[in-house]
Short mmCIF file of C-alpha atoms in Angstrom, two decimals:
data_model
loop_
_atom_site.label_atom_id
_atom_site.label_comp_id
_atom_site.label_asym_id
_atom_site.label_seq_id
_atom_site.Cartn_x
_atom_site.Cartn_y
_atom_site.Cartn_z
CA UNK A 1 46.39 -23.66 13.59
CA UNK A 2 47.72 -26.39 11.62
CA UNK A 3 49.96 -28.78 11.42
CA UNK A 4 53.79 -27.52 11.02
CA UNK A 5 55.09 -28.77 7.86
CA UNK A 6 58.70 -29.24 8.55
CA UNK A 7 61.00 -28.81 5.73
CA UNK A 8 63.93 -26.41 5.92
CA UNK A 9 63.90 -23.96 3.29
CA UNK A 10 66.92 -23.82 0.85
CA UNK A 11 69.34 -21.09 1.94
CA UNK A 12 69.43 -18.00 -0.01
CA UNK A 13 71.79 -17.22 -2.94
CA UNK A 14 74.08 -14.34 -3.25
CA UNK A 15 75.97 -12.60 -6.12
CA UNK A 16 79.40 -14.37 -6.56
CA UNK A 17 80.96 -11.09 -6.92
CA UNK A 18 84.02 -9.89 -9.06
CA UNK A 19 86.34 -11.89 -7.24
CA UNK A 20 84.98 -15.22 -7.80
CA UNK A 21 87.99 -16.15 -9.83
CA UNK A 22 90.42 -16.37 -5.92
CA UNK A 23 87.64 -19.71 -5.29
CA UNK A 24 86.98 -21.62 -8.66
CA UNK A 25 89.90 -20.52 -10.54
CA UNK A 26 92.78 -18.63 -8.32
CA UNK A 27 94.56 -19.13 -11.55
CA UNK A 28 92.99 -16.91 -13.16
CA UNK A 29 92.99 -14.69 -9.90
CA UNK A 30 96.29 -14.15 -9.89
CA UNK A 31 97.82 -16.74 -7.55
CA UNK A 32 98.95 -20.60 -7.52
CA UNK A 33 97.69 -22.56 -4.89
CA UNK A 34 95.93 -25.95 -5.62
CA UNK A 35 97.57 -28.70 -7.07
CA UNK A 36 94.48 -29.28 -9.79
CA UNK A 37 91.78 -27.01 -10.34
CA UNK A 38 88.55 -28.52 -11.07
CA UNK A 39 86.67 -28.13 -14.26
CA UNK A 40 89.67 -27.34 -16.84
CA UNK A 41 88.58 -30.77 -18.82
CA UNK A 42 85.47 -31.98 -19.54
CA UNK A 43 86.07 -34.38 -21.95
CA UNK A 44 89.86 -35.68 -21.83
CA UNK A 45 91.36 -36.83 -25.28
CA UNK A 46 90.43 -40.16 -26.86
CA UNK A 47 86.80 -39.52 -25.27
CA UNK A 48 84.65 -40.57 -28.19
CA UNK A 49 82.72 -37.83 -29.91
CA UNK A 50 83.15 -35.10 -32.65
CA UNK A 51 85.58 -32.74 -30.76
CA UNK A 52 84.33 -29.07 -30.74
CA UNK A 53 85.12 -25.97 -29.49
CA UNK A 54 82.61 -23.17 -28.45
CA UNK A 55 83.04 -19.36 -28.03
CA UNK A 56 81.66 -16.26 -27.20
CA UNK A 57 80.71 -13.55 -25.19
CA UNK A 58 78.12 -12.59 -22.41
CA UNK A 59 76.66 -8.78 -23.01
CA UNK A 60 74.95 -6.83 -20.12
CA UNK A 61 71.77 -4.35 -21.04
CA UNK A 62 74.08 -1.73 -22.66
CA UNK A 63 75.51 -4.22 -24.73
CA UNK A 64 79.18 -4.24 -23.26
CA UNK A 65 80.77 -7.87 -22.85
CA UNK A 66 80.77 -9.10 -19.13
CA UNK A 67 84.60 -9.59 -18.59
CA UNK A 68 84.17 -11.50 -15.25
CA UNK A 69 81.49 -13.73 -15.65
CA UNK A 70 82.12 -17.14 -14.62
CA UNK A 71 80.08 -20.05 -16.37
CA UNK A 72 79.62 -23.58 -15.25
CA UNK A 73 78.95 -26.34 -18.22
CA UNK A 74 77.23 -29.55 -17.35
CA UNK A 75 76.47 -31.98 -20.64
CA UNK A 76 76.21 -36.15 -21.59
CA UNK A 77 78.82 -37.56 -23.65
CA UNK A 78 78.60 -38.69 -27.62
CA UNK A 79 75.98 -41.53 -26.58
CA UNK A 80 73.91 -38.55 -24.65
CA UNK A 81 75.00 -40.49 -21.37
CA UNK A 82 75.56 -38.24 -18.27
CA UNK A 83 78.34 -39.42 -15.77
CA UNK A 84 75.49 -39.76 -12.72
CA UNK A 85 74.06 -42.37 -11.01
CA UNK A 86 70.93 -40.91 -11.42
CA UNK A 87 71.37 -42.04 -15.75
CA UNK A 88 70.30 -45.44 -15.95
CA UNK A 89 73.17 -45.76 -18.54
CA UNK A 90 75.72 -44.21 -16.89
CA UNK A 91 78.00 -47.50 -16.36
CA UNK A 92 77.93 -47.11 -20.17
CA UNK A 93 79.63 -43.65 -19.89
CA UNK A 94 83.00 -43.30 -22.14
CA UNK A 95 86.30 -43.22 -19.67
CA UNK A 96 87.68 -39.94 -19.03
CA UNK A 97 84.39 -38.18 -19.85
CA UNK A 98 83.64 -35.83 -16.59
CA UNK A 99 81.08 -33.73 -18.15
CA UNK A 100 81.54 -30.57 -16.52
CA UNK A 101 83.58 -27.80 -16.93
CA UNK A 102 84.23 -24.52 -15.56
CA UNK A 103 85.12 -21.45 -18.51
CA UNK A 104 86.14 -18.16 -17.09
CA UNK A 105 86.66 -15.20 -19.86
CA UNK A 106 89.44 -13.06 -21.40
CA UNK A 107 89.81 -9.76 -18.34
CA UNK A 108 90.06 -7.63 -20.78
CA UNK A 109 87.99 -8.65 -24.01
CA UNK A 110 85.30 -10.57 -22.11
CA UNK A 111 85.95 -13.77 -24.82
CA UNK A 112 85.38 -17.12 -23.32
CA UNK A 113 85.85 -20.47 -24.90
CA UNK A 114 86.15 -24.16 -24.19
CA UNK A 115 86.86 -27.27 -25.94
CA UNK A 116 84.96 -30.65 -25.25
CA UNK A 117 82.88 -33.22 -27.53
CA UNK A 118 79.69 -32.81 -29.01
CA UNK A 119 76.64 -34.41 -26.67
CA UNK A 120 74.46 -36.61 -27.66
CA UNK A 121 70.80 -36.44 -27.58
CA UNK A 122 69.42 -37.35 -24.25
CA UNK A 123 65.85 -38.33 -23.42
CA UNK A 124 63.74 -36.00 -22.26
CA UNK A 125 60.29 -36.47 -19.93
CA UNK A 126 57.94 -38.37 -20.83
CA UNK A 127 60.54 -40.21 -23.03
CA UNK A 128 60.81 -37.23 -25.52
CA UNK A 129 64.28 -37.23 -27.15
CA UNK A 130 65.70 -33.91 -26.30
CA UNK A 131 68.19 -32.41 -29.15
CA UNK A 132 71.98 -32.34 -28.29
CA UNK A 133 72.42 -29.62 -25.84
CA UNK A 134 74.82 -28.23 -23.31
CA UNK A 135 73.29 -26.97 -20.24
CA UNK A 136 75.08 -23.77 -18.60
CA UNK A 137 75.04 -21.64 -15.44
CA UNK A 138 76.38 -17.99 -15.33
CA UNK A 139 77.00 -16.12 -12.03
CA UNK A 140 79.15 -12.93 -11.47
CA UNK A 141 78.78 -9.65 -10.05
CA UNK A 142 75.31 -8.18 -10.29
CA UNK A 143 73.95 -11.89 -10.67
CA UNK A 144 72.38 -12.40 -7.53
CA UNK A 145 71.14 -16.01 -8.05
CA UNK A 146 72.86 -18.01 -11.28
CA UNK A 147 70.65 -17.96 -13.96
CA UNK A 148 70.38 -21.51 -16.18
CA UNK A 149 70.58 -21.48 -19.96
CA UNK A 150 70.99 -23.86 -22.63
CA UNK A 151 73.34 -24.37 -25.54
CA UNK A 152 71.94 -26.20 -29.04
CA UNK A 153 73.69 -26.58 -32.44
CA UNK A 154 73.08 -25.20 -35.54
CA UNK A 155 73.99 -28.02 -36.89
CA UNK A 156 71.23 -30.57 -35.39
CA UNK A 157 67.63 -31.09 -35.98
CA UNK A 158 66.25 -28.94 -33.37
CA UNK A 159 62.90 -29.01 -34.52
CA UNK A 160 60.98 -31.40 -31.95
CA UNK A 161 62.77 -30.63 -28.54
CA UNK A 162 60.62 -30.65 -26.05
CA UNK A 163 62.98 -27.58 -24.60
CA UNK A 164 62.90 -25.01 -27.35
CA UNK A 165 59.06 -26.03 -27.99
CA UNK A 166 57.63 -24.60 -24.78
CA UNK A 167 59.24 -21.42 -25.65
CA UNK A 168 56.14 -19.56 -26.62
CA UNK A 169 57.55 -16.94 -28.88
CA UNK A 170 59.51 -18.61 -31.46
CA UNK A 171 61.78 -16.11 -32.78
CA UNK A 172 63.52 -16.25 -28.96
CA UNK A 173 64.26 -19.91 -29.31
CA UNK A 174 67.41 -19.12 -31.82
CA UNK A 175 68.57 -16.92 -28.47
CA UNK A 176 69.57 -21.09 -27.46
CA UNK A 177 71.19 -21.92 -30.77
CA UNK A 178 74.87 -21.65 -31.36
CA UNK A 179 75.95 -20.90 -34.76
CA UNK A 180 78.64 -23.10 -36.74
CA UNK A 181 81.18 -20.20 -37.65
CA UNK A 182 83.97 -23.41 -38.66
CA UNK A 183 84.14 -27.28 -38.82
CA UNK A 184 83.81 -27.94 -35.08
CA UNK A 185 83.89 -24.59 -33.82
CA UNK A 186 80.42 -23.05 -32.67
CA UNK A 187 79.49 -19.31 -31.41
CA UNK A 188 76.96 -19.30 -28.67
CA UNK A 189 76.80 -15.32 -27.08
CA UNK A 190 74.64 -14.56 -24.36
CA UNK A 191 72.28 -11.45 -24.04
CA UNK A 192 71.62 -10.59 -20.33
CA UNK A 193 69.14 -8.06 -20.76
CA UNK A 194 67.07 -5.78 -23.93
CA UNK A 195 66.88 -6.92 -27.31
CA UNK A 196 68.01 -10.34 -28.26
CA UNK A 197 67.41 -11.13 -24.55
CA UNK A 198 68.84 -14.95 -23.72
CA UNK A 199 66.12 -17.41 -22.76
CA UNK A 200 66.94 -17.83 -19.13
CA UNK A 201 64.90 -21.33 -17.23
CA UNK A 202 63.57 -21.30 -14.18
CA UNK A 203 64.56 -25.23 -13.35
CA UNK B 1 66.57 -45.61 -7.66
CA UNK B 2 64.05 -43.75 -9.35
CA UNK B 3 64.86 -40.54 -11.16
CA UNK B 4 64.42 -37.93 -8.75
CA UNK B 5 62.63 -34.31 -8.39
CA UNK B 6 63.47 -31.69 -6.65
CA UNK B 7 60.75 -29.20 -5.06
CA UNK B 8 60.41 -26.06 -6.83
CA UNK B 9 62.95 -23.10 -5.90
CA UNK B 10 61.27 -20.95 -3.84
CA UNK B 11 61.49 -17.17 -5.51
CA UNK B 12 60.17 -15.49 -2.65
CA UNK B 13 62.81 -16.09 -0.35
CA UNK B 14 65.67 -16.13 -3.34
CA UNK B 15 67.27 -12.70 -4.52
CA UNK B 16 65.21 -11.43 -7.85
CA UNK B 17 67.60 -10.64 -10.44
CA UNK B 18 67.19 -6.86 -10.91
CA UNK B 19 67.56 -5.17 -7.09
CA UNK B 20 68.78 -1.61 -8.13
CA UNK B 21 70.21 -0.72 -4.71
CA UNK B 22 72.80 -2.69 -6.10
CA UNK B 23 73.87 -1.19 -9.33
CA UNK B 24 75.49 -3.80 -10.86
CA UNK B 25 72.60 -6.02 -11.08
CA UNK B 26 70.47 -3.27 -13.22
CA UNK B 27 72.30 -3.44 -15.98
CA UNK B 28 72.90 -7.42 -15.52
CA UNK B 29 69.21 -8.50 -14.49
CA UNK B 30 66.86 -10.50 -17.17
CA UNK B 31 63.94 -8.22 -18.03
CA UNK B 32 61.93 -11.13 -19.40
CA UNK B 33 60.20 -14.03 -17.41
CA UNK B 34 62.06 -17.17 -16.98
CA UNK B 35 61.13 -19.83 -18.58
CA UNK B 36 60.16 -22.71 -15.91
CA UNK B 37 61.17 -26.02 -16.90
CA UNK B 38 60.47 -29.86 -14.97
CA UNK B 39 63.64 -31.29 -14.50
CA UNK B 40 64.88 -33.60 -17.10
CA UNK B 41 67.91 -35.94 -17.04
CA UNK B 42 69.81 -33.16 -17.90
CA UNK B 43 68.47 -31.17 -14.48
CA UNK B 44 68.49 -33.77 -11.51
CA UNK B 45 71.94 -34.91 -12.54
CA UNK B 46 75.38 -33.27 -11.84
CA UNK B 47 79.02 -33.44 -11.55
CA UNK B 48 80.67 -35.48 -8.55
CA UNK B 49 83.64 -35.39 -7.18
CA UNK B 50 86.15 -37.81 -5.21
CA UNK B 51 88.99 -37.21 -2.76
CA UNK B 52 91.41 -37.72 -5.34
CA UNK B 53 90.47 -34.41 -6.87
CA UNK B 54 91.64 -32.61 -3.93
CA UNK B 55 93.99 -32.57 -1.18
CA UNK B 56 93.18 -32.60 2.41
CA UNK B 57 95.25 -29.54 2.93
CA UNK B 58 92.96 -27.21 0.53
CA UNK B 59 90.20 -26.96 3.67
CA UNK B 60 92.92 -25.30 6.01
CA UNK B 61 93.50 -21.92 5.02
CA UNK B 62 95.75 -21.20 7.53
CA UNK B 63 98.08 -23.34 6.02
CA UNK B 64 97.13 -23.60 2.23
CA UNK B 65 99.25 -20.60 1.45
CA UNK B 66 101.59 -19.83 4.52
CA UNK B 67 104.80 -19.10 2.87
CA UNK B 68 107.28 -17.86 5.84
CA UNK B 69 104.33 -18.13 8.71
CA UNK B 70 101.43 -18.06 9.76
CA UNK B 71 98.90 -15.30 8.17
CA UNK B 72 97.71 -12.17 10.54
CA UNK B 73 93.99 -12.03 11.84
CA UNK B 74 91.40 -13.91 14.09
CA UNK B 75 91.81 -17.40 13.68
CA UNK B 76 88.47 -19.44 13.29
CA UNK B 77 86.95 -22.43 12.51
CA UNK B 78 83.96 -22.41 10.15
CA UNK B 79 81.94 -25.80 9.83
CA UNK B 80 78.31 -27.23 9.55
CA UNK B 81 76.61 -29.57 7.66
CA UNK B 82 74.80 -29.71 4.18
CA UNK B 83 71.52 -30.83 4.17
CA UNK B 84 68.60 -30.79 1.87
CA UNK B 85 64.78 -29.07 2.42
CA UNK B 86 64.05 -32.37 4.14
CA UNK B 87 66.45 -32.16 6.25
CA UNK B 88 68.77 -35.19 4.80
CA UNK B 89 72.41 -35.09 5.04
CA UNK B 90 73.91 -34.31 1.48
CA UNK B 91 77.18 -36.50 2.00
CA UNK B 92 80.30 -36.10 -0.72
CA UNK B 93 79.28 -33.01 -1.79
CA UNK B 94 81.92 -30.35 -2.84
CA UNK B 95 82.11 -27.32 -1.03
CA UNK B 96 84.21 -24.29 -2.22
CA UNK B 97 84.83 -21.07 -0.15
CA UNK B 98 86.58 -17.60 -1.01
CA UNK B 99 87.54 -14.71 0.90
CA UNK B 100 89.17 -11.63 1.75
CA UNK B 101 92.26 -11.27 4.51
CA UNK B 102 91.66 -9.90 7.71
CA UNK B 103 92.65 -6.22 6.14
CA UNK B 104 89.57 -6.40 3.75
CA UNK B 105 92.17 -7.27 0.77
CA UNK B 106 91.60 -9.71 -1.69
CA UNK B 107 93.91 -11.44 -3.61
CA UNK B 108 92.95 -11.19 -6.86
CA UNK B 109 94.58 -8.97 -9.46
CA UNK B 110 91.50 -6.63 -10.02
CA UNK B 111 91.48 -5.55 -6.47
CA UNK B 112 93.16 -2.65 -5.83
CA UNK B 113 92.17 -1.74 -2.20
CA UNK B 114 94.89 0.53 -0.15
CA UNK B 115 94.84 -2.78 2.53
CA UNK B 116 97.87 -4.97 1.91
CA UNK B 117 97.88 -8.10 0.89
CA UNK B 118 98.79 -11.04 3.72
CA UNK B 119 101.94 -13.12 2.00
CA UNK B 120 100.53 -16.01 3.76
CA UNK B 121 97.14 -15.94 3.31
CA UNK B 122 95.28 -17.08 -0.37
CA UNK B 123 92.41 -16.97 0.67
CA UNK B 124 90.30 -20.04 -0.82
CA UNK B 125 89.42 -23.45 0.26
CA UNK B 126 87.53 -26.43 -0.46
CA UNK B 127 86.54 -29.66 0.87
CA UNK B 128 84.19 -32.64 0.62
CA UNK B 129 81.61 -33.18 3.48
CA UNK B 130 81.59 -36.62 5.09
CA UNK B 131 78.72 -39.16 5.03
CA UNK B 132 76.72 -37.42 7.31
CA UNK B 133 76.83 -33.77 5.15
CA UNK B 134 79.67 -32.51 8.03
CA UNK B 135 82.60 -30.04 6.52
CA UNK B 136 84.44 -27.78 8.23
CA UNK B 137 87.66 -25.13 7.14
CA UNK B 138 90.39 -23.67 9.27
CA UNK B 139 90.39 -20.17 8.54
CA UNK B 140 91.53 -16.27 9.38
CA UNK B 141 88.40 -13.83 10.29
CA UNK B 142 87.80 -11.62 7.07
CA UNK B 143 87.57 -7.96 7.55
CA UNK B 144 85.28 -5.77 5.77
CA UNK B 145 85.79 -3.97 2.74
CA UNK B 146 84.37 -0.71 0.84
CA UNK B 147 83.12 -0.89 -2.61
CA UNK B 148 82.20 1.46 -5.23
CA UNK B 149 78.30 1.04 -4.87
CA UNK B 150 77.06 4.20 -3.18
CA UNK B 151 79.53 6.49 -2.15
CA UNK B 152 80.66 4.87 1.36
CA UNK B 153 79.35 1.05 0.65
CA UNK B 154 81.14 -1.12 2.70
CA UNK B 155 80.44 -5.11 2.60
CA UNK B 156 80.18 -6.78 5.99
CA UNK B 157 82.61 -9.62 6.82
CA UNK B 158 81.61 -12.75 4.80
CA UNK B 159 83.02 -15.87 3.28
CA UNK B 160 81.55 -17.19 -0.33
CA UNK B 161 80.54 -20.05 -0.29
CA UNK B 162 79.68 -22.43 -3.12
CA UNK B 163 77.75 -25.73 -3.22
CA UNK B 164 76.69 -28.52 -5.33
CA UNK B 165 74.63 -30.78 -4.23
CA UNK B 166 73.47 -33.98 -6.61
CA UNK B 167 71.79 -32.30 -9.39
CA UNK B 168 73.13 -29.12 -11.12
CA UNK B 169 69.66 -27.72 -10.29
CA UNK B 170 71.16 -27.59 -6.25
CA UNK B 171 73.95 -25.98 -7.55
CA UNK B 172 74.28 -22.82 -5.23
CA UNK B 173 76.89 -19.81 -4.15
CA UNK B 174 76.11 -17.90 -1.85
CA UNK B 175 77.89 -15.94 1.26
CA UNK B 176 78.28 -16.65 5.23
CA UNK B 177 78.13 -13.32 7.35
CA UNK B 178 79.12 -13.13 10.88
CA UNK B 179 76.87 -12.94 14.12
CA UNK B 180 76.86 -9.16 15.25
CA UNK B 181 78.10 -7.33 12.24
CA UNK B 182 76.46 -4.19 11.87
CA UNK B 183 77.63 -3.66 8.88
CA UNK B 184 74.80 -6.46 7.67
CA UNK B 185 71.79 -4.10 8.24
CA UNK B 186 73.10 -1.42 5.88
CA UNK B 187 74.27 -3.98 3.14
CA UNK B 188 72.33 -3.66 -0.15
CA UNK B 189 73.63 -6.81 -1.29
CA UNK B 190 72.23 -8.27 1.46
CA UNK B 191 69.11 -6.99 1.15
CA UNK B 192 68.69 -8.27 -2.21
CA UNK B 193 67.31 -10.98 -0.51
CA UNK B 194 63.19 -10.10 0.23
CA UNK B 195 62.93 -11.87 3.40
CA UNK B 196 64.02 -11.49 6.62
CA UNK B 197 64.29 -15.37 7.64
CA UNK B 198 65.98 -16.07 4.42
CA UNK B 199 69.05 -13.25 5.14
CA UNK B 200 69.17 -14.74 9.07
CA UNK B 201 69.96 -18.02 7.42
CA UNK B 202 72.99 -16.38 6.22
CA UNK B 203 74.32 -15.63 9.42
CA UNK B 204 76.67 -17.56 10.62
CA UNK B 205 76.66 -17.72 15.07
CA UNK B 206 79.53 -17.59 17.35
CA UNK B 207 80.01 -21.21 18.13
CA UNK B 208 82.23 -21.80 21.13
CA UNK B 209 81.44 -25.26 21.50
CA UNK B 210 83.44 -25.81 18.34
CA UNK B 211 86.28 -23.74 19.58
CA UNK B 212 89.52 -25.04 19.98
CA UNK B 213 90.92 -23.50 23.61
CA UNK B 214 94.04 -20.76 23.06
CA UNK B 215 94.01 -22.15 19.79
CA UNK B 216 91.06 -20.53 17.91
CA UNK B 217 87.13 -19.28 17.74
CA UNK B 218 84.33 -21.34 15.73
CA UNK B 219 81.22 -20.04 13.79
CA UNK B 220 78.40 -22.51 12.75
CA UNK B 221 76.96 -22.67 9.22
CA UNK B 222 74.44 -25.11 7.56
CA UNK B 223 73.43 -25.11 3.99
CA UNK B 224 70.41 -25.81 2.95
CA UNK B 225 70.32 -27.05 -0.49
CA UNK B 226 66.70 -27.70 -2.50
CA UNK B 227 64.95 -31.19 -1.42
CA UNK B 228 64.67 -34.33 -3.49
CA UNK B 229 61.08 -35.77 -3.99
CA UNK B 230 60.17 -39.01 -1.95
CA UNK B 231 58.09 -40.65 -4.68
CA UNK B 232 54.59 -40.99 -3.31
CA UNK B 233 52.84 -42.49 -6.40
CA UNK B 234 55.81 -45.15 -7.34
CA UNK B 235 53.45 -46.56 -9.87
CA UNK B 236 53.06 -43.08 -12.07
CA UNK B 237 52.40 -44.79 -15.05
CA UNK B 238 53.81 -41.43 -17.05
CA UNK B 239 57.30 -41.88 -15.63
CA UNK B 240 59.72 -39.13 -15.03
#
């Protein structure tokens, strides 16, 4: 025998199920009860940046819109400064910029949307600028572990992100892109499964 | 403090995404590989959160929502620490639960289940552990529930619980379960997860040590949220 190593292992995750709303947003559940919900404001006004709003919808593999999928949003501000201690920057990081939000969709047309301001380009590994990018999470019912994505713009010179570049066939890498559809309003929709299929990461 | 890492999440133990005992995931389930990806800025960091985004009323569920009274059902205390895969406490971390009433019933207007709903009972919580990864909630027992999976699906009693850790790579929801159920052998979203030791870590015990005498019953349950990287080789001369 060897040696035990002893690390704990991570616990397991489970589906968040079509209720999820009654814990992150019992709002949208039905039902007052906290005196702020978290994640309604990622980027409160006067943050500097280009203020945008982004839409869309998530399809499953028959192509009907997910109406109760929940999505988390985690992203750096306009100087591509995250609000962590972890950034070396982040004393630099603009007041009132909290960085993550929480989006919840439309019951009965599956639409979700959120406002905030356009990140900046953040550096990558190995010192690798990585294109502006939003980073998301999607649980709901028949997700049994949330599955990571990534948001880019149109808009931006995508062309040497480290990101998009390792994805090997390159026709999937506009699956990340959101299109401009108006000034400051981008469309980013989100194919679980068959053609079109999202580039999910494995992070 | 150097940028950290976090050890690779272990997909044998996690659910896979397409498990067709329960339906919904078939038509919700990637059918192309991942993409795995070495954390970045943009991976080992993550929102935080301070006491003065919550109240310290929102961890007693008992209370959160009692209108005229108390709400009906077993009253218990759920609490246990977060740690990481080495075992460190994960302190200020923000944990979020959700649940049913002790019928089964859920308040949430898409359920429609015959069980009534408990006027003083919401049914969600949240809190902040301490500095040594502790958090606990005052809560009501929730009863199972049937769902329209197979024709007589019932889910066991269970709380959901979600986590967040440092990094948004942590981030994590998941569900408690109660010692005994027998309800959890016959649960297909249970058995999602491939391995035994992984669902037992789900499984919350009786914990009367934590009880509060005439008062109420306790159940113990840790998290275990993906370990950060002690940096071995400080002097890695290609960084991050």
């Amino acid at each position: 025998m060897v040696q035990p190593l002893p690390y704990l292992k991570e616990t397991a995750s489970q589906t968040a199920g079509p209720y999820v709303h009654i814990g992150l947003a019992p709002g949208a559940a039905g039902f007052d009860i906290y005196r702020r919900e978290l994640g309604w404001e990622i980027a409160a006004q006067g943050v500097p940046g280009e203020r945008i709003r982004i839409e869309g919808l998530v399809y499953d593999g028959t192509g009907a819109p997910v109406k109760d999928i929940l999505i988390e949003a985690w992203q750096a501000d306009a100087n591509g400064i995250y609000p962590h201690p972890e950034d070396s920057r982040h004393a630099e990081v603009a007041p009132g910029f909290r960085g993550w939000g929480r989006i919840i969709t439309d019951f009965d047309t599956g639409l979700w949307s959120f406002e905030t301001i356009k990140p900046g380009p953040v550096p990558g590994r190995n010192k690798r600028m990585m294109a502006p990018h939003i980073n998301l999470w999607l649980v709901s019912r028949g997700i049994n572990i949330g599955l990571n994505t990534r948001m880019y713009f149109e808009d931006e010179d995508n062309g040497a992100d480290p990101v998009l570049n390792l994805i090997e066939q390159e026709d999937r890498r506009r699956t990340l892109i959101a299109r401009r559809t108006a000034t400051g309003t981008y469309r980013f929709d989100i194919r679980l499964q068959g053609e079109g299929e999202t580039v999910f990461l494995d992070v | 403090m150097k940028p950290a890492e976090f050890y690779q999440r272990d997909r044998l133990l996690q659910p896979p995404a397409l498990t067709p005992n329960y339906k919904t995931s078939v038509g919700r389930s990637p059918r192309l590989a991942m993409l795995s990806l070495q954390g970045s800025m943009s991976e080992i960091t993550g929102p935080t959160f301070g006491h003065s985004d919550i109240d310290p009323i929102d961890n007693d569920l008992i209370k959160n929502y009692a209108k005229a009274g108390d709400p009906i059902g077993e009253r218990i205390i759920v609490h246990g620490r977060v740690l990481d895969e080495n075992g460190r406490a994960v302190p200020n971390t923000l944990v979020e639960i959700w649940q049913a009433n002790a019928g089964g019933r859920y308040r949430h207007r898409k359920d429609s289940y015959l069980a009534p709903i408990d006027p003083n009972f919401g049914g969600c919580g949240r809190t902040l552990t301490d500095e040594n990864g502790y958090y606990f909630f005052r809560t009501i027992k929730p009863g199972a529930y049937p769902w329209r999976n197979w024709v007589n699906s019932w889910r066991p009693a269970h709380i959901h619980v979600s986590v967040f850790g440092t990094a948004f790579v942590q981030r994590l929801i998941t569900q408690m379960y109660f010692e005994g159920d027998p309800l959890i052998a016959k649960c297909p979203i249970i058995e999602t997860i491939p391995d035994q030791r992984a669902i037992e870590q789900l499984i919350a015990p009786l914990d009367t040590n934590a009880a509060v005498p005439l008062d109420c019953l306790a159940y113990k349950f840790d998290i275990v949220l993906r370990g950060r990287r002690s940096t071995l080789f400080e002097n890695r001369l290609e960084g991050n």
